[in-house]
Coordinates of C-alpha atoms in Angstrom, one line a residue:
M1 CA 33.1 -12.4 -33.4
T2 CA 32.0 -8.8 -35.2
D3 CA 32.7 -5.6 -33.8
G4 CA 29.5 -4.3 -32.0
A5 CA 28.2 -7.9 -31.1
P6 CA 27.5 -9.3 -27.5
F7 CA 29.9 -10.8 -25.6
V8 CA 27.4 -13.3 -24.4
R9 CA 24.2 -15.0 -26.0
I10 CA 22.0 -16.4 -23.4
A11 CA 19.8 -18.0 -25.6
D12 CA 16.5 -20.0 -24.1
V13 CA 18.7 -21.7 -21.4
V14 CA 17.6 -24.0 -19.0
K15 CA 19.3 -25.8 -16.1
R16 CA 18.4 -28.5 -13.9
F17 CA 20.0 -30.5 -10.4
G18 CA 18.0 -33.9 -9.8
D19 CA 14.5 -33.7 -9.6
A20 CA 14.6 -30.1 -8.2
P21 CA 12.8 -26.9 -9.8
P22 CA 14.8 -25.7 -12.3
A23 CA 17.7 -23.5 -11.7
L24 CA 17.5 -21.7 -14.3
D25 CA 14.3 -21.6 -16.7
H26 CA 14.1 -20.5 -20.4
I27 CA 16.6 -17.8 -19.4
N28 CA 17.2 -15.3 -22.6
G29 CA 19.8 -12.3 -22.2
E30 CA 22.9 -10.4 -23.6
I31 CA 26.5 -9.1 -22.4
L32 CA 28.1 -6.1 -23.8
G33 CA 31.9 -5.2 -23.6
G34 CA 32.7 -2.3 -21.9
R35 CA 30.0 -2.6 -19.9
I36 CA 29.5 -3.6 -16.5
T37 CA 26.4 -6.5 -16.4
G38 CA 25.2 -6.9 -13.3
L39 CA 23.5 -10.5 -12.5
V40 CA 21.3 -10.0 -9.6
G41 CA 19.5 -11.7 -7.4
P42 CA 18.6 -13.4 -3.9
D43 CA 20.7 -16.6 -2.5
G44 CA 19.7 -19.0 -4.8
A45 CA 18.3 -17.4 -7.8
G46 CA 20.3 -18.8 -10.1
K47 CA 23.1 -16.6 -10.3
T48 CA 26.4 -18.5 -10.1
T49 CA 24.7 -21.9 -12.2
L50 CA 24.5 -19.0 -15.3
I51 CA 28.1 -17.7 -14.4
R52 CA 29.7 -21.9 -14.5
L53 CA 27.2 -22.1 -17.4
M54 CA 29.3 -18.8 -19.1
T55 CA 32.6 -20.5 -18.1
G56 CA 31.8 -23.6 -19.8
L57 CA 32.2 -25.6 -16.8
M58 CA 28.3 -26.6 -16.5
V59 CA 26.4 -27.5 -19.5
P60 CA 22.5 -26.2 -20.3
E61 CA 19.8 -29.4 -20.7
E62 CA 17.9 -27.1 -22.9
G63 CA 19.0 -23.6 -25.0
K64 CA 22.4 -22.4 -25.9
V65 CA 24.8 -20.0 -24.0
E66 CA 27.4 -18.3 -26.7
V67 CA 30.5 -16.8 -25.3
L68 CA 32.9 -14.6 -27.4
G69 CA 31.7 -16.6 -30.1
F70 CA 32.4 -20.0 -29.2
D71 CA 29.7 -22.2 -27.9
T72 CA 29.7 -23.3 -24.2
V73 CA 29.5 -27.2 -25.0
A74 CA 31.5 -27.7 -28.1
N75 CA 34.2 -24.9 -27.6
A76 CA 34.5 -24.4 -23.2
A77 CA 39.0 -24.8 -24.0
D78 CA 38.4 -21.3 -25.9
I79 CA 36.3 -20.0 -23.8
Q80 CA 38.2 -20.9 -20.7
A81 CA 41.1 -19.3 -22.7
A82 CA 39.6 -16.5 -23.1
I83 CA 38.0 -15.4 -19.9
G84 CA 39.2 -14.3 -16.2
Y85 CA 36.8 -16.3 -13.8
M86 CA 37.1 -14.8 -10.1
P87 CA 34.4 -18.1 -8.0
Q88 CA 31.7 -17.0 -5.4
R89 CA 34.2 -19.0 -2.4
F90 CA 38.1 -17.0 -2.1
G91 CA 39.6 -19.8 -4.5
L92 CA 42.8 -19.3 -3.6
Y93 CA 45.5 -21.2 -1.2
E94 CA 45.6 -19.5 2.2
D95 CA 48.9 -21.2 3.2
L96 CA 50.7 -19.5 0.1
S97 CA 51.8 -15.9 0.4
V98 CA 50.1 -13.3 -1.9
Q99 CA 53.4 -13.6 -4.5
E100 CA 52.9 -17.7 -4.6
N101 CA 49.1 -17.6 -5.6
L102 CA 50.3 -15.0 -8.1
N103 CA 53.1 -17.5 -9.1
L104 CA 51.3 -20.8 -9.2
Y105 CA 48.1 -19.1 -11.1
A106 CA 50.7 -17.8 -13.8
D107 CA 51.9 -21.4 -14.4
L108 CA 48.0 -22.7 -14.4
R109 CA 47.0 -19.8 -17.1
G110 CA 50.9 -20.2 -18.8
L111 CA 52.1 -16.7 -18.7
P112 CA 55.5 -16.7 -20.1
L113 CA 58.0 -16.5 -18.1
G114 CA 59.0 -13.7 -19.7
E115 CA 56.5 -11.7 -19.5
R116 CA 55.5 -12.5 -15.2
T117 CA 58.1 -9.2 -14.0
A118 CA 56.0 -6.6 -15.7
T119 CA 52.5 -8.3 -15.4
F120 CA 52.9 -8.8 -11.5
D121 CA 54.4 -5.4 -11.0
E122 CA 50.9 -3.8 -13.1
L123 CA 48.6 -6.2 -11.2
L124 CA 50.4 -5.2 -7.7
E125 CA 50.0 -2.0 -8.1
F126 CA 46.6 -2.0 -9.8
T127 CA 45.5 -4.2 -6.5
D128 CA 47.3 -2.1 -3.7
L129 CA 48.8 -5.1 -2.9
R130 CA 53.0 -4.6 -3.6
R131 CA 53.5 -4.1 0.5
F132 CA 51.4 -7.3 1.1
T133 CA 53.6 -10.2 -1.1
T134 CA 55.0 -12.1 1.5
R135 CA 51.5 -12.2 3.5
L136 CA 49.8 -15.9 3.0
A137 CA 46.6 -15.5 1.7
G138 CA 45.1 -17.6 5.0
K139 CA 46.0 -13.5 6.7
L140 CA 44.8 -10.8 4.5
S141 CA 41.7 -9.3 5.6
G142 CA 38.7 -9.7 3.2
G143 CA 39.0 -6.6 0.6
M144 CA 42.9 -7.7 0.1
K145 CA 41.6 -11.2 -0.2
Q146 CA 39.3 -10.4 -3.0
K147 CA 42.1 -8.3 -4.9
L148 CA 44.3 -10.9 -4.8
G149 CA 41.2 -13.2 -6.3
L150 CA 40.7 -10.3 -8.9
A151 CA 44.5 -10.1 -9.7
C152 CA 45.1 -13.8 -10.5
A153 CA 42.2 -13.6 -12.9
L154 CA 43.7 -10.9 -14.5
L155 CA 46.9 -12.6 -14.9
R156 CA 46.3 -12.8 -19.0
K157 CA 44.1 -10.1 -19.6
P158 CA 40.7 -11.2 -20.6
R159 CA 38.4 -10.4 -22.7
L160 CA 35.7 -11.3 -20.5
L161 CA 35.9 -10.8 -16.8
L162 CA 33.5 -13.2 -14.9
L163 CA 33.3 -12.3 -11.0
D164 CA 30.8 -14.1 -8.7
E165 CA 30.1 -11.9 -6.3
P166 CA 33.3 -10.0 -4.9
G167 CA 31.4 -7.7 -2.5
V168 CA 30.5 -10.3 -0.2
G169 CA 32.0 -9.5 3.3
V170 CA 34.1 -6.8 1.9
D171 CA 33.7 -3.1 4.0
P172 CA 32.5 -0.3 2.2
I173 CA 36.0 1.2 1.3
S174 CA 36.8 -1.9 -0.2
R175 CA 34.1 -2.3 -2.2
R176 CA 34.9 1.2 -3.4
D177 CA 38.1 0.1 -4.3
L178 CA 37.1 -3.1 -6.2
W179 CA 34.1 -1.3 -8.5
K180 CA 36.8 1.2 -9.5
M181 CA 39.2 -1.4 -10.6
V182 CA 36.7 -3.2 -12.4
E183 CA 35.3 0.5 -13.6
N184 CA 39.0 0.9 -14.8
L185 CA 38.7 -2.6 -16.9
T186 CA 36.0 -1.9 -18.6
K187 CA 37.7 1.4 -20.3
E188 CA 40.1 -0.8 -22.1
G189 CA 37.0 -2.9 -24.1
I190 CA 36.7 -5.3 -21.3
G191 CA 33.2 -6.6 -20.5
V192 CA 32.2 -7.7 -16.6
V193 CA 29.6 -9.6 -14.8
W194 CA 29.1 -8.5 -11.4
S195 CA 27.3 -10.9 -9.6
T196 CA 25.4 -9.5 -6.3
A197 CA 23.1 -9.5 -3.8
Y198 CA 24.1 -6.4 -2.5
L199 CA 21.2 -3.9 -4.4
D200 CA 23.8 -0.9 -4.3
E201 CA 25.8 -2.3 -6.2
A202 CA 23.1 -3.9 -8.9
E203 CA 22.3 0.4 -8.9
A204 CA 26.2 1.1 -10.5
C205 CA 25.9 -1.6 -13.3
D206 CA 25.5 -0.8 -16.8
S207 CA 23.0 -3.2 -17.0
V208 CA 21.2 -5.8 -15.1
L209 CA 19.6 -9.3 -15.1
L210 CA 17.7 -9.8 -12.3
L211 CA 17.0 -13.4 -11.6
N212 CA 14.4 -14.7 -9.1
E213 CA 14.1 -18.0 -7.9
G214 CA 15.3 -19.4 -11.4
K215 CA 13.4 -17.5 -13.2
L216 CA 14.2 -13.7 -15.3
L217 CA 12.4 -10.7 -13.8
F218 CA 14.4 -7.7 -15.6
T219 CA 17.0 -6.9 -18.3
G220 CA 17.5 -3.5 -18.6
S221 CA 19.4 -0.5 -16.7
P222 CA 19.1 -0.2 -13.1
V223 CA 17.0 3.5 -13.8
E224 CA 14.6 1.9 -16.1
L225 CA 13.5 -0.4 -13.1
T226 CA 13.6 1.9 -10.3
A227 CA 11.9 4.1 -12.7
R228 CA 8.9 1.8 -11.7
V229 CA 8.0 2.9 -7.7
A230 CA 9.1 6.6 -8.7
D231 CA 6.4 8.6 -6.7
R232 CA 5.7 5.4 -4.1
V233 CA 8.4 5.9 -2.1
Y234 CA 8.1 8.0 1.8
K235 CA 10.4 9.6 4.4
V236 CA 8.7 9.5 7.6
S237 CA 10.5 11.5 10.0
G238 CA 10.4 13.5 13.4
I239 CA 9.2 10.2 15.2
T240 CA 10.0 11.3 18.9
Q241 CA 10.6 7.4 20.1
G242 CA 9.3 3.8 19.2
R243 CA 10.7 4.2 15.6
R244 CA 10.6 0.0 16.5
Q245 CA 6.9 -0.1 17.1
K246 CA 5.9 2.3 14.3
L247 CA 7.9 0.0 11.8
A248 CA 6.7 -2.8 13.0
R249 CA 3.0 -1.6 12.5
Y250 CA 3.4 0.6 9.0
L251 CA 4.6 -3.5 7.9
D252 CA 1.6 -5.0 9.1
D253 CA -0.4 -2.2 7.0
E254 CA -1.4 -3.6 3.5
N255 CA -0.6 -0.7 1.4
V256 CA 3.2 -1.2 2.5
V257 CA 5.0 -3.0 0.1
D258 CA 8.3 -2.3 2.3
G259 CA 9.4 -0.6 5.5
V260 CA 13.2 0.2 6.4
I261 CA 14.8 2.0 10.0
Q262 CA 16.9 4.5 8.4
G263 CA 18.3 6.6 11.7
E264 CA 15.8 8.5 13.4
A265 CA 13.7 8.1 10.3
I266 CA 11.4 5.2 8.6
R267 CA 11.9 4.3 4.7
L268 CA 8.4 3.4 2.7
V269 CA 7.0 1.9 -0.3
M270 CA 3.4 1.8 -0.8
K271 CA 1.5 0.3 -3.2
P272 CA 0.2 2.5 -5.9
G273 CA -2.4 5.5 -5.5
T274 CA -1.3 5.3 -1.8
M275 CA 0.4 7.1 1.2
P276 CA 1.3 6.4 4.7
R277 CA -1.3 6.7 7.2
G278 CA -1.0 8.3 10.2
P279 CA -0.1 7.1 13.9
D280 CA -3.1 5.2 15.5
D281 CA -1.8 5.4 19.0
G282 CA -2.8 8.9 20.0
S283 CA 1.4 10.5 19.2
A284 CA 2.1 13.5 16.8
A285 CA 1.9 13.1 13.3
P286 CA 4.9 12.5 11.8
E287 CA 6.5 14.7 9.1
M288 CA 6.0 12.3 5.6
A289 CA 7.3 13.1 2.3
T290 CA 8.2 11.2 -1.0
T291 CA 11.8 10.5 -1.2
T292 CA 14.5 9.4 -3.8
S293 CA 13.6 5.7 -5.1
R294 CA 16.5 3.4 -4.8
F295 CA 17.0 0.0 -7.1
E296 CA 16.3 -1.9 -3.5
D297 CA 13.1 -0.5 -3.2
A298 CA 11.6 -1.2 -6.8
F299 CA 13.8 -4.9 -6.2
I300 CA 11.2 -5.7 -3.4
D301 CA 8.4 -4.3 -5.5
M302 CA 8.6 -6.8 -7.7
L303 CA 9.0 -9.7 -5.8
G304 CA 5.7 -8.7 -4.0
G305 CA 6.8 -7.1 -0.9
G306 CA 8.7 -7.5 2.2
P307 CA 8.0 -10.6 4.8
G308 CA 5.9 -7.7 7.3
G309 CA 6.5 -7.0 10.3
R310 CA 5.5 -9.8 12.4
S311 CA 8.2 -11.5 14.2
K312 CA 7.0 -15.2 16.2
L313 CA 10.2 -15.0 17.6
A314 CA 9.7 -12.0 19.6
E315 CA 6.0 -12.7 20.2
T316 CA 7.4 -15.8 22.6
Q317 CA 10.7 -14.1 24.1
T318 CA 10.2 -13.6 27.4
P319 CA 10.7 -9.9 28.1
F320 CA 13.3 -8.0 30.2
A321 CA 12.8 -5.0 32.1
I322 CA 13.7 -1.8 30.2
G323 CA 13.6 0.5 32.7
N324 CA 16.7 -1.0 34.6
A325 CA 19.8 1.7 34.0
K326 CA 22.8 -0.4 34.4
P327 CA 24.1 -0.9 30.8
V328 CA 24.4 -4.6 30.0
I329 CA 27.6 -4.6 27.9
E330 CA 30.2 -2.7 29.2
A331 CA 33.9 -2.2 27.9
H332 CA 36.1 0.0 29.2
G333 CA 39.4 0.4 28.1
L334 CA 39.6 -3.2 26.4
T335 CA 43.2 -3.4 24.6
K336 CA 44.3 -6.6 23.0
R337 CA 48.0 -7.2 21.6
F338 CA 49.4 -10.0 19.1
G339 CA 53.0 -9.6 19.8
D340 CA 53.8 -6.3 18.3
F341 CA 50.8 -5.3 17.0
T342 CA 47.5 -3.7 18.4
A343 CA 44.3 -5.2 17.1
A344 CA 42.0 -3.0 19.5
D345 CA 43.0 0.0 21.2
A346 CA 41.5 1.2 24.4
I347 CA 38.1 0.4 23.4
T348 CA 35.6 2.2 25.5
F349 CA 31.4 1.9 25.6
D350 CA 28.3 0.7 27.1
I351 CA 25.5 -0.3 25.6
P352 CA 21.8 0.3 28.2
R353 CA 18.9 -2.5 28.0
G354 CA 17.1 -2.9 24.9
Q355 CA 19.5 -1.4 22.0
I356 CA 21.2 -2.0 19.4
F357 CA 25.0 -1.0 19.5
G358 CA 26.5 -1.5 16.2
L359 CA 30.3 -2.1 15.5
L360 CA 31.8 -0.4 12.1
G361 CA 35.1 -0.5 10.6
P362 CA 37.0 -1.7 7.6
N363 CA 38.0 -5.0 6.9
G364 CA 40.6 -5.9 9.5
A365 CA 40.1 -2.9 11.8
G366 CA 39.5 -4.4 15.5
K367 CA 36.0 -4.8 14.9
S368 CA 35.7 -8.9 15.5
T369 CA 38.7 -8.6 18.3
T370 CA 36.5 -6.2 20.4
F371 CA 33.8 -8.8 19.6
K372 CA 35.5 -11.8 20.6
M373 CA 36.9 -10.0 24.1
L374 CA 32.9 -9.3 25.1
C375 CA 32.4 -12.8 24.0
G376 CA 35.1 -14.0 26.7
L377 CA 36.6 -15.9 23.2
L378 CA 39.6 -14.1 23.8
K379 CA 41.1 -12.9 27.2
P380 CA 42.0 -9.1 26.6
T381 CA 45.7 -7.9 27.4
A382 CA 44.3 -4.6 29.1
G383 CA 41.0 -3.4 30.0
E384 CA 38.0 -4.5 30.9
G385 CA 34.5 -6.0 29.9
R386 CA 30.9 -6.8 31.6
V387 CA 27.8 -8.9 30.3
A388 CA 24.8 -8.5 32.5
G389 CA 26.9 -7.5 35.1
F390 CA 29.5 -10.8 35.4
D391 CA 33.0 -9.6 34.7
L392 CA 34.9 -11.7 31.9
R393 CA 37.9 -12.4 33.3
R394 CA 36.9 -13.5 36.2
D395 CA 32.9 -14.9 35.6
A396 CA 33.7 -16.0 32.0
A397 CA 31.3 -18.9 32.0
E398 CA 28.4 -16.9 33.6
A399 CA 28.2 -14.5 31.4
R400 CA 28.7 -16.7 28.3
N401 CA 25.3 -18.0 29.4
R402 CA 23.7 -14.6 29.0
L403 CA 24.8 -13.9 25.7
G404 CA 24.1 -15.8 22.7
Y405 CA 26.7 -15.7 19.5
M406 CA 26.2 -15.5 15.8
A407 CA 29.6 -15.9 14.6
Q408 CA 30.6 -14.0 11.0
K409 CA 31.5 -17.6 9.6
F410 CA 29.5 -20.0 9.3
S411 CA 29.8 -21.6 13.5
L412 CA 27.3 -24.6 13.5
Y413 CA 28.6 -28.4 12.7
G414 CA 28.1 -28.7 9.1
D415 CA 28.5 -32.4 9.4
L416 CA 25.3 -33.0 11.6
S417 CA 21.6 -32.2 11.0
V418 CA 20.0 -29.5 11.4
A419 CA 18.0 -31.2 15.3
Q420 CA 21.5 -32.5 15.8
N421 CA 23.0 -28.8 16.1
L422 CA 19.9 -27.2 17.8
S423 CA 20.1 -30.2 20.4
F424 CA 23.8 -29.9 20.7
F425 CA 23.4 -25.8 21.2
A426 CA 20.5 -26.2 23.2
G427 CA 23.2 -28.3 25.5
V428 CA 25.5 -26.0 25.9
Y429 CA 23.2 -23.6 26.6
G430 CA 22.2 -25.6 29.4
L431 CA 18.7 -26.5 28.4
S432 CA 17.5 -29.7 29.6
G433 CA 14.1 -32.1 30.0
A434 CA 10.8 -30.6 28.7
R435 CA 13.0 -26.8 28.4
K436 CA 15.3 -28.2 26.4
R437 CA 12.4 -30.5 24.0
D438 CA 10.0 -27.2 23.8
R439 CA 12.4 -24.5 23.0
I440 CA 13.7 -26.8 20.5
Q441 CA 10.2 -27.2 18.9
L442 CA 9.4 -23.5 19.1
M443 CA 12.9 -23.0 16.7
T444 CA 11.8 -25.7 14.3
E445 CA 8.3 -24.2 14.4
I446 CA 9.3 -20.2 13.8
F447 CA 11.8 -20.9 11.0
G448 CA 10.3 -23.0 9.2
F449 CA 12.8 -26.1 9.9
A450 CA 10.3 -29.5 10.4
R451 CA 11.4 -30.8 6.1
L452 CA 14.6 -30.3 6.8
L453 CA 15.2 -31.4 10.4
D454 CA 17.6 -34.5 8.9
M455 CA 19.4 -32.4 6.5
S456 CA 22.8 -31.8 7.6
A457 CA 23.5 -28.1 7.6
K458 CA 26.8 -27.6 5.6
D459 CA 24.1 -28.1 2.8
L460 CA 21.9 -25.6 3.6
P461 CA 21.4 -22.9 1.0
L462 CA 22.7 -19.7 2.9
G463 CA 19.3 -17.4 4.5
L464 CA 18.6 -21.1 5.4
K465 CA 22.2 -21.8 7.4
Q466 CA 21.8 -17.8 8.8
R467 CA 18.3 -18.8 10.4
L468 CA 19.6 -21.8 11.6
A469 CA 22.5 -20.1 13.2
L470 CA 20.2 -17.7 14.8
A471 CA 17.9 -20.0 16.2
C472 CA 20.3 -21.8 18.1
A473 CA 21.9 -18.4 19.0
V474 CA 18.0 -17.6 20.7
L475 CA 17.2 -21.1 22.2
H476 CA 18.1 -20.1 25.8
E477 CA 16.2 -16.8 25.9
P478 CA 19.6 -14.7 26.2
E479 CA 19.8 -11.5 27.5
A480 CA 22.4 -10.2 25.5
L481 CA 23.0 -11.2 21.3
F482 CA 26.3 -10.7 19.8
L483 CA 26.0 -10.6 15.8
D484 CA 29.1 -11.0 13.5
E485 CA 28.0 -10.0 10.4
P486 CA 24.9 -11.9 10.7
T487 CA 23.4 -11.3 7.1
S488 CA 27.0 -11.3 5.5
G489 CA 25.6 -12.3 1.2
V490 CA 22.2 -12.5 2.9
D491 CA 19.1 -11.7 0.0
P492 CA 17.0 -8.0 1.0
I493 CA 14.4 -9.9 1.8
T494 CA 15.8 -13.1 4.1
R495 CA 17.7 -9.7 5.8
R496 CA 14.4 -8.1 6.2
E497 CA 13.2 -11.1 8.0
F498 CA 16.3 -11.1 10.2
W499 CA 15.9 -7.7 11.6
T500 CA 12.3 -7.7 12.0
H501 CA 13.2 -10.7 15.0
I502 CA 15.9 -8.1 15.9
N503 CA 13.7 -5.2 16.1
G504 CA 11.2 -7.5 17.8
L505 CA 13.9 -8.9 20.0
V506 CA 14.6 -5.7 21.1
E507 CA 11.5 -4.1 21.8
K508 CA 11.3 -7.3 24.8
G509 CA 14.6 -6.2 26.3
V510 CA 16.9 -7.9 24.8
T511 CA 20.6 -6.2 24.0
V512 CA 22.0 -6.2 21.0
L513 CA 25.7 -5.8 19.5
V514 CA 26.9 -6.1 15.6
T515 CA 29.2 -5.6 13.2
T516 CA 28.0 -5.2 9.5
H517 CA 29.1 -3.8 6.4
F518 CA 25.7 -2.9 5.4
M519 CA 25.4 0.7 5.9
D520 CA 21.2 0.4 5.6
E521 CA 22.0 -1.6 8.5
A522 CA 24.0 0.5 10.4
E523 CA 20.8 2.8 9.9
Y524 CA 19.3 0.5 12.3
C525 CA 21.4 1.0 15.8
D526 CA 20.9 3.1 18.3
R527 CA 24.8 4.5 18.2
I528 CA 27.5 3.3 16.5
S529 CA 31.1 3.0 17.4
L530 CA 33.6 3.4 14.1
I531 CA 36.5 1.3 14.6
Y532 CA 39.6 1.8 12.8
R533 CA 43.4 0.8 13.0
G534 CA 42.2 -0.4 16.4
R535 CA 41.1 2.4 17.9
S536 CA 37.2 4.0 18.0
I537 CA 37.4 7.1 15.8
A538 CA 33.6 8.3 16.1
L539 CA 30.8 7.1 18.5
G540 CA 27.2 8.7 18.4
S541 CA 23.7 7.9 16.7
P542 CA 23.8 7.2 12.8
D543 CA 22.3 10.5 11.9
E544 CA 24.8 12.0 14.6
L545 CA 27.3 10.1 12.4
K546 CA 26.2 11.7 9.3
A547 CA 25.7 15.0 10.0
Q548 CA 29.0 15.3 11.5
V549 CA 30.6 15.4 7.6
A550 CA 27.8 17.0 5.8
S551 CA 28.6 19.8 4.0
D552 CA 27.6 22.2 1.2
E553 CA 28.5 19.7 -1.4
L554 CA 27.3 16.9 0.4
P555 CA 24.0 18.0 2.4
D556 CA 22.0 14.4 2.8
P557 CA 25.1 11.9 3.1
T558 CA 24.4 8.6 3.0
M559 CA 25.8 6.1 6.0
E560 CA 27.9 4.7 3.5
D561 CA 29.2 8.2 2.7
A562 CA 29.8 9.1 6.5
F563 CA 31.8 6.2 7.2
I564 CA 33.8 7.0 4.2
A565 CA 34.7 10.3 5.6
L566 CA 35.2 9.5 9.2
V567 CA 38.0 6.7 8.1
Q568 CA 39.4 9.1 5.6
G569 CA 39.7 12.2 7.8
S570 CA 40.9 10.0 10.6
E571 CA 43.8 9.1 8.3
E572 CA 44.4 12.9 7.3
K573 CA 45.1 13.3 10.7
E574 CA 47.8 10.9 11.9
A575 CA 49.2 12.0 8.6
A576 CA 49.4 15.5 9.6

């Protein structure tokens, strides 16, 4: 390579799998050293395929990929010796410790014995994993797993580092840590490719390649793309009630490209030359003002807009009476200990009917433990949980029949077909006969499963897996819906479709408990409990939590700013 030459050249590349449309369709681009290049796009866009072509693990049908001056077809071994690669799925050995994984990958990478002690020390310091060298990789939090994967990819300092969706399932603090680590690598001249469906990550890249359905939609800096929707993004505030209904109305307006809830406000992207309309329900006119555009706004606009505000699922939902003042989900002093370790410590909250309640916190903070106790999947050490009036200790079976559960990881049966999963879960939830047939047929129509009924669930793309998981969770029209990181790794369009369904169900009186690492999703919640080190350190609406951390230096904090500031404040109090 000559000085200043691109680290990667992608020239008119085509990649096909069987008779399906091309996974990559005449892609062109360059990746430079000393920069973070974002490989951005929805699930199934072709990001992982393109990364694997860069590693030499796949070869293109047409075109050429050149990495560090080597052709990927003729010189794959030379490329693999010079790059670091962190695959999308956790590629380490969960039954080995942190140190044992480092030892194994040092062997695989041919790291000389004399260099290992110094290299291990540097990487353990860099990733802050020194305290966890004896812990099994399978027992690490999501963020620590990603840090260990990064350490193994860096055992021999690469010239080019390929990271395939390193932020999936990782909390905001760990994502920022990962980002700082990678930024420090670029200062040494290392070129970084960061594949992501998180559009806030894309916005922080130096340049991006934006893919959709195998086609390259845009290449350049994120600022160039974001500028396309400047002056077309509005914040609609002063909404006194019914913001979910108002959002649904806005999304059905042909001039609205995209819309999301932002605390007590609504954020809208409009078509050129248009403005949001005033209310048509006789309510007072809200305040409307343009606001700063984001990469996600431009991305949704480029794809032709979001899925609209109509939810066929919600339209078929039997309504629950929202006027009932009794909480649907209650946690009173919920505590769970594993030996000497307290995973959840006296967690207390209640959720009225027809509200969304969010459990937020870093990986390993105790969210999922609290969540599982309220689902009846974990028996509390102390305290009480109730769902729809049923005590989870005494009446667990009755409580579980009133709730729908969507697990953090794909919880369905991969070896069963779509149709078999629907039939199995309908039976689990007590449906039979005509009622069972009607509900399965309805879910098939709503979620577009007709052509997929015989496909194994494990072979579905991630977005369709999540649709199937949601369909199985709502088959029996539950009063309460438990969603544990339901959209982790899912593209923005699918996430909007998902939340259109949830918002519609909540308007029908369904009560939702959700955990999420997407801070924009936290804005949909009526209230949030921020869990850290097993305790609830903050409780309130999204706007109330943001107001707690507002300052002269940060007058308008984001939800992510609030998350990080509240966790850091809790750490400072403990240290004092």
